[in-house]
Coordinates of N, CA, C and O in Angstrom, one line a residue:
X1 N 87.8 -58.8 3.6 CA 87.3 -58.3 4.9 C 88.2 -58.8 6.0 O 88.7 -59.9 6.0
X2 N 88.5 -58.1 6.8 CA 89.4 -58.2 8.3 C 88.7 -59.0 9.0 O 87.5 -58.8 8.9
X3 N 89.1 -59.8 9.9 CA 88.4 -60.7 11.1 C 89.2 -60.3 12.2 O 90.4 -60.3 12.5
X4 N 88.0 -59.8 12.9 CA 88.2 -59.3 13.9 C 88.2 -60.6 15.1 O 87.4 -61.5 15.0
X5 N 89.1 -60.5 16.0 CA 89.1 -61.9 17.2 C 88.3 -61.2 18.2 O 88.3 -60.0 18.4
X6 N 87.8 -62.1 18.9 CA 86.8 -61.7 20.0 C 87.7 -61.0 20.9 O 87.2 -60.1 21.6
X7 N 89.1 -61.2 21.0 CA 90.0 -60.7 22.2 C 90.4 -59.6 21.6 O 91.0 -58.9 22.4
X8 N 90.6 -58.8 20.1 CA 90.8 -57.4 20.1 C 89.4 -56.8 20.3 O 89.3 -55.6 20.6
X9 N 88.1 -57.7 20.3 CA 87.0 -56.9 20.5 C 87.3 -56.3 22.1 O 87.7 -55.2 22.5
X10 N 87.0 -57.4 22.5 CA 87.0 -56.8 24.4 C 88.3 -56.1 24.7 O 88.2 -55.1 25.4
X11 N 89.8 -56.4 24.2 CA 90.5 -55.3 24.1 C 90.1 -53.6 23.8 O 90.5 -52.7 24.6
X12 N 89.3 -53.4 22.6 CA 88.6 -52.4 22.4 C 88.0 -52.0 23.3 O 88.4 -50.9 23.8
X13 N 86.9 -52.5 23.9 CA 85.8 -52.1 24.7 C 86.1 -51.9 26.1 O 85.4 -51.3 26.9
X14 N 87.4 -52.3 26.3 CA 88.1 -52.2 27.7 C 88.6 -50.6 27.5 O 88.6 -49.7 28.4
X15 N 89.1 -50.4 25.9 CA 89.7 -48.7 25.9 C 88.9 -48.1 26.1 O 89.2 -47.0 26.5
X16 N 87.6 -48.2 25.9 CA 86.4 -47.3 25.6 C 86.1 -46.9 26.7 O 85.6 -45.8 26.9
X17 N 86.5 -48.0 28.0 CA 85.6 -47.7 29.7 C 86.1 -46.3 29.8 O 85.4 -45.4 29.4
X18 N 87.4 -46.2 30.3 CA 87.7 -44.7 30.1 C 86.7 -43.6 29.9 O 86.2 -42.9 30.8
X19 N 86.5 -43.6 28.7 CA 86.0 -42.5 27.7 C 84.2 -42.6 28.0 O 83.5 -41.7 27.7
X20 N 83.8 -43.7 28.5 CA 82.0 -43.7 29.0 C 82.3 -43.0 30.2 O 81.7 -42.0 30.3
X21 N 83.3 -43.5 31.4 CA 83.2 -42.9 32.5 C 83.6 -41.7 32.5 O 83.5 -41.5 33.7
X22 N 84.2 -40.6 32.0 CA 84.5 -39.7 31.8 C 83.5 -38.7 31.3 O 83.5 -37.6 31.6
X23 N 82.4 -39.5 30.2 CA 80.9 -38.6 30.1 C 79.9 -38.2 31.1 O 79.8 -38.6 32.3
X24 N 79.3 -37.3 30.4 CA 78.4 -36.7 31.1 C 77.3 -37.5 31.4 O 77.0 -38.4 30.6
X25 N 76.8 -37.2 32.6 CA 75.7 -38.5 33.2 C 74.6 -38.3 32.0 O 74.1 -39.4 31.6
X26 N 74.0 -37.1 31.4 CA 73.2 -37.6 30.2 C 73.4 -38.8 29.0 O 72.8 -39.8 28.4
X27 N 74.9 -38.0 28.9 CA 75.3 -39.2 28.0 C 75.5 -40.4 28.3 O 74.9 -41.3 27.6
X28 N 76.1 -40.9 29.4 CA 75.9 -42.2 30.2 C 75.1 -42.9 30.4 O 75.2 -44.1 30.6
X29 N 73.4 -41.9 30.5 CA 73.0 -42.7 30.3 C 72.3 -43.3 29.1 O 71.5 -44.3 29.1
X30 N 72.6 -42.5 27.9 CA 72.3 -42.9 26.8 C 73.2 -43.8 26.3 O 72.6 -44.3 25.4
X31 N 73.7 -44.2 26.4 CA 75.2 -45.3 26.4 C 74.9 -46.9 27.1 O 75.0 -48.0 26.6
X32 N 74.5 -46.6 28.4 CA 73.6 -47.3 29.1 C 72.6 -48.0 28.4 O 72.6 -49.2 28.2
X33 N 71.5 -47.1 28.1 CA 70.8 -47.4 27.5 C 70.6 -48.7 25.7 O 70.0 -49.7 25.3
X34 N 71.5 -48.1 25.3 CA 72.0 -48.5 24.4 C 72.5 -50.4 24.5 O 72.1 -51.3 23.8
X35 N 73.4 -50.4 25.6 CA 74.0 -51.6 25.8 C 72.9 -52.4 26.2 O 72.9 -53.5 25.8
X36 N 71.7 -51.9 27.0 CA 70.6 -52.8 27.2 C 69.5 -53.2 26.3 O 68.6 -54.0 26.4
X37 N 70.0 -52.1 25.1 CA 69.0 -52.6 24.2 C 69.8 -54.0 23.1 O 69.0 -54.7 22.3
X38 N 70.9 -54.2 23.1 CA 71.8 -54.6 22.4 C 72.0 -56.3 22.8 O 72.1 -57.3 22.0
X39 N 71.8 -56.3 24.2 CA 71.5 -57.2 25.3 C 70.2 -57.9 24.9 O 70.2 -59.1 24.6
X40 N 68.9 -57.0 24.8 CA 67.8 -57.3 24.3 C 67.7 -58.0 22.8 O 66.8 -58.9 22.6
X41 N 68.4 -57.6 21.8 CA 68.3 -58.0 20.8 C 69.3 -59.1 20.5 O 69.1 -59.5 19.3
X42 N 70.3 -59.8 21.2 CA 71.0 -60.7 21.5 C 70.0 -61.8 22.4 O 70.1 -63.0 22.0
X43 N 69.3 -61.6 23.1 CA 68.6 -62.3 23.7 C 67.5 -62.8 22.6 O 67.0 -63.9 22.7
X44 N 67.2 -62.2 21.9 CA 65.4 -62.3 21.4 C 66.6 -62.9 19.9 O 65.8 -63.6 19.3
X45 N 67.6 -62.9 19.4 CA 68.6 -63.4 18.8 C 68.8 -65.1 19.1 O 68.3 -66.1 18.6
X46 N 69.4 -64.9 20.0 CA 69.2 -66.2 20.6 C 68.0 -67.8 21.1 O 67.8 -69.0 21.2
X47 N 67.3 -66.4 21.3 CA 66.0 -67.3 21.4 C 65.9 -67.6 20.4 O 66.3 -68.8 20.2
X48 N 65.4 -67.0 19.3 CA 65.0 -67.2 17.7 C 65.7 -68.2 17.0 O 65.2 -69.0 16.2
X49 N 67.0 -68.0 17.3 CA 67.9 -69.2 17.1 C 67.5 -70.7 17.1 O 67.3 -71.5 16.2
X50 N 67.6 -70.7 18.8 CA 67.2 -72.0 19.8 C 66.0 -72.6 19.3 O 65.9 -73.8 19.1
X51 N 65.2 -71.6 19.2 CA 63.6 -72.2 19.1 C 63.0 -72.4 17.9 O 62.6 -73.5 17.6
X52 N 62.8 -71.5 17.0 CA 62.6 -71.8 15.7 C 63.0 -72.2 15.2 O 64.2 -71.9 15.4
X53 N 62.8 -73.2 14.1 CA 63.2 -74.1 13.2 C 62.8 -73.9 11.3 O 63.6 -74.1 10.4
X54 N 61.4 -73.5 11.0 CA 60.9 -72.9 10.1 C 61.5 -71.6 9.9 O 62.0 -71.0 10.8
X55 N 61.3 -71.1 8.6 CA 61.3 -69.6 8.8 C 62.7 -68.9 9.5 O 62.7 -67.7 10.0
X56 N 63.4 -69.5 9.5 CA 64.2 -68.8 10.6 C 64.9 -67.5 10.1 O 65.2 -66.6 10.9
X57 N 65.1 -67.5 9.1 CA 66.0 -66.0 8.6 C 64.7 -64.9 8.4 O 65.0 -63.7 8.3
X58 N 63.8 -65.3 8.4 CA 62.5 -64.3 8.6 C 62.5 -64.2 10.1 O 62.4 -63.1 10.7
X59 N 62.6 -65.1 10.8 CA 62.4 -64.6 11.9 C 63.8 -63.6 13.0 O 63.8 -62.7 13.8
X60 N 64.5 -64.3 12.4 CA 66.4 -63.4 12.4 C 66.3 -61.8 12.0 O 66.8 -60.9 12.6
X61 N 65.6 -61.6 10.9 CA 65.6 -60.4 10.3 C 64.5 -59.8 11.2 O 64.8 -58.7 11.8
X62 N 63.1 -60.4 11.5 CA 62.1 -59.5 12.4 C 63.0 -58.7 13.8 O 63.1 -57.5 14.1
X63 N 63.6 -60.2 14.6 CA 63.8 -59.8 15.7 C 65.2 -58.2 15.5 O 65.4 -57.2 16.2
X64 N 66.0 -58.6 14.3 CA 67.3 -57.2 14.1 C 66.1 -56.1 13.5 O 66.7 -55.0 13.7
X65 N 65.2 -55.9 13.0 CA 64.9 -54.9 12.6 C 63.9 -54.0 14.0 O 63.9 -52.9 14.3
X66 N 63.3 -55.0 14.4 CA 62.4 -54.6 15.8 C 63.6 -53.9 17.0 O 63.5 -52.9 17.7
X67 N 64.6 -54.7 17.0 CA 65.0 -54.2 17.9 C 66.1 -52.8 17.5 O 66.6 -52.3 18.5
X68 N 66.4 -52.1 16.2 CA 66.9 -51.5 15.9 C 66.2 -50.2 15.9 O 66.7 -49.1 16.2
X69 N 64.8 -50.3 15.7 CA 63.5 -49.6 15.3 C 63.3 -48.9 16.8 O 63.3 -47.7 17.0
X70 N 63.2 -49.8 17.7 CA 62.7 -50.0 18.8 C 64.4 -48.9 19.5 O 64.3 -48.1 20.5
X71 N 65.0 -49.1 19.1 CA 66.3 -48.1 20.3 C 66.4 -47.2 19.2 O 67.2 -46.4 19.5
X72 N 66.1 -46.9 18.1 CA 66.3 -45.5 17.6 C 65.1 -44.9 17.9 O 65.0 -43.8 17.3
X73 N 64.4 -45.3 18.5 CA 62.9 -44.5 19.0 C 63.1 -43.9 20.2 O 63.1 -42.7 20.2
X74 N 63.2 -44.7 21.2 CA 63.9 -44.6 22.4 C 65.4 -43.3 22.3 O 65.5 -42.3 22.9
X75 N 66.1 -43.6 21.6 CA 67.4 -42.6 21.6 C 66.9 -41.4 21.2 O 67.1 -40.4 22.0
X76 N 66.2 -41.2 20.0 CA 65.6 -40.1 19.4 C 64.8 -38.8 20.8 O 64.8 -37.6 20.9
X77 N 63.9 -40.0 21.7 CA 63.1 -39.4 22.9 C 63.9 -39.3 23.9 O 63.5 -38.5 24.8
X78 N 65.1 -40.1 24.2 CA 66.2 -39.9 25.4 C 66.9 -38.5 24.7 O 66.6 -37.5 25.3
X79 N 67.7 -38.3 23.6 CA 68.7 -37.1 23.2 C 67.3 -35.7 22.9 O 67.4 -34.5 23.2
X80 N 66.5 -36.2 22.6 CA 65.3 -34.7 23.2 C 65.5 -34.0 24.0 O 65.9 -32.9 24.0
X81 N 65.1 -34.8 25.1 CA 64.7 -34.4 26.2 C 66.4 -34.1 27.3 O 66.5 -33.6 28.4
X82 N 67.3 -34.4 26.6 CA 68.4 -34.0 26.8 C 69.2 -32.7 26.8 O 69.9 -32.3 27.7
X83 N 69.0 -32.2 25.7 CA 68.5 -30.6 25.2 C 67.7 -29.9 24.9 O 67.9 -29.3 23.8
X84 N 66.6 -29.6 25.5 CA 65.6 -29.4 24.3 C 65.5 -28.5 23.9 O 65.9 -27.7 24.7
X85 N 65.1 -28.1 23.0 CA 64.9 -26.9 21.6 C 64.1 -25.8 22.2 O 64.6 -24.7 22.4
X86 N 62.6 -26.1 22.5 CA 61.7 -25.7 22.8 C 61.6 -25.5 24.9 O 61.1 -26.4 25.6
X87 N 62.0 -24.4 25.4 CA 61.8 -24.3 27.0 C 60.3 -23.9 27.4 O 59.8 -23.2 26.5
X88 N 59.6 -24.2 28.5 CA 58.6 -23.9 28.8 C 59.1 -22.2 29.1 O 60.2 -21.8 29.2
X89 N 58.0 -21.5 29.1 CA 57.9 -19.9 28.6 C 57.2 -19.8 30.5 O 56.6 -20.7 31.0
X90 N 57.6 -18.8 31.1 CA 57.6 -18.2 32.2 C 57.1 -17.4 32.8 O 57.9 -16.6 33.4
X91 N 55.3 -17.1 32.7 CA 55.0 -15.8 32.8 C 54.4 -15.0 34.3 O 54.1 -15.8 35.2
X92 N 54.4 -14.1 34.5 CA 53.8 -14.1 36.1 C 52.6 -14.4 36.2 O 51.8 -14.4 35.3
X93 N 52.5 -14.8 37.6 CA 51.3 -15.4 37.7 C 50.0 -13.8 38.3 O 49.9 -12.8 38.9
X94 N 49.2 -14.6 37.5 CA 47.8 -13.1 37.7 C 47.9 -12.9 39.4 O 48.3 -13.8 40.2
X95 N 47.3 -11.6 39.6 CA 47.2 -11.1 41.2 C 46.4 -12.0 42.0 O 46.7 -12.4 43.2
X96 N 44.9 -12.4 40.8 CA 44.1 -12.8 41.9 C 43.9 -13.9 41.1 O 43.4 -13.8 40.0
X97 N 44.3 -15.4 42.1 CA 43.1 -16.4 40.9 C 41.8 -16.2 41.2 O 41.3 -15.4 42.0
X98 N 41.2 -17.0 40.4 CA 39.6 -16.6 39.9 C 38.9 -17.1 41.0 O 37.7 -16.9 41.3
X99 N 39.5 -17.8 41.6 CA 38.4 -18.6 42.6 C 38.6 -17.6 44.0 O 37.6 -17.8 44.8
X100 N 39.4 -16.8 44.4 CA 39.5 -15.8 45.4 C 38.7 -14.4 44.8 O 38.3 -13.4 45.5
X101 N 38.7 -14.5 43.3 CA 38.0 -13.5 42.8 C 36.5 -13.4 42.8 O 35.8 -12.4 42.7
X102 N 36.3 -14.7 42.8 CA 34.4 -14.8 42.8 C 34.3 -14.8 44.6 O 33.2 -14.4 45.0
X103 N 34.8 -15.1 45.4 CA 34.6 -14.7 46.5 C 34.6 -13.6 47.2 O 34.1 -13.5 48.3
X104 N 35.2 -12.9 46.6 CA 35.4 -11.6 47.5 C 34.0 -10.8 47.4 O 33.6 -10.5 48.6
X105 N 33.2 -10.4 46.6 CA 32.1 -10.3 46.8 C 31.0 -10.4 47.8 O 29.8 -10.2 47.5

């Protein structure tokens, strides 16, 4: 396996700016989204680390599986609602609503 150095990482991620700012604001912000969830699971990573002492590869594995679970949920309802399949349907509205209709009488 290749080892990767932290400095071709951020080299990478520096090429990538480009190509995020260049997307469409939907996509951006699913991109967005993403880095904050990653953030999240590095944090709750960390904690888990720091703090537990027991258990700890059970607790390693809860917090990567929750937070993986947890943004493909989220992505799934962000890229929806991004295009969606199904358009609300458009029909004219009746002459008289009903509540002008029981009054006219």
């Amino acid at each position: 396996m290749v080892a990767v150095s932290a400095v071709q990482q951020l080299v990478l991620l520096l090429a990538l700016l480009p190509v995020v700012a260049a997307m469409t604001p939907q996509w951006r912000g699913l991109v967005n989204g993403s880095v904050i969830y990653i953030a999240f699971g590095v944090f709750g990573l960390f904690f888990v680390v720091c703090i537990s002492k027991p258990n700890k590869p059970l607790f390693i594995t809860s917090v990567v599986i929750t937070t993986v679970c947890t943004w493909l949920l989220w992505a799934c309802c962000y890229m929806s609602q991004m295009y969606p399949i199904l358009y609300p349907l458009l029909t004219e509205a009746p002459h008289a609503p009903a509540h002008e209709a029981a009054t006219e009488h």
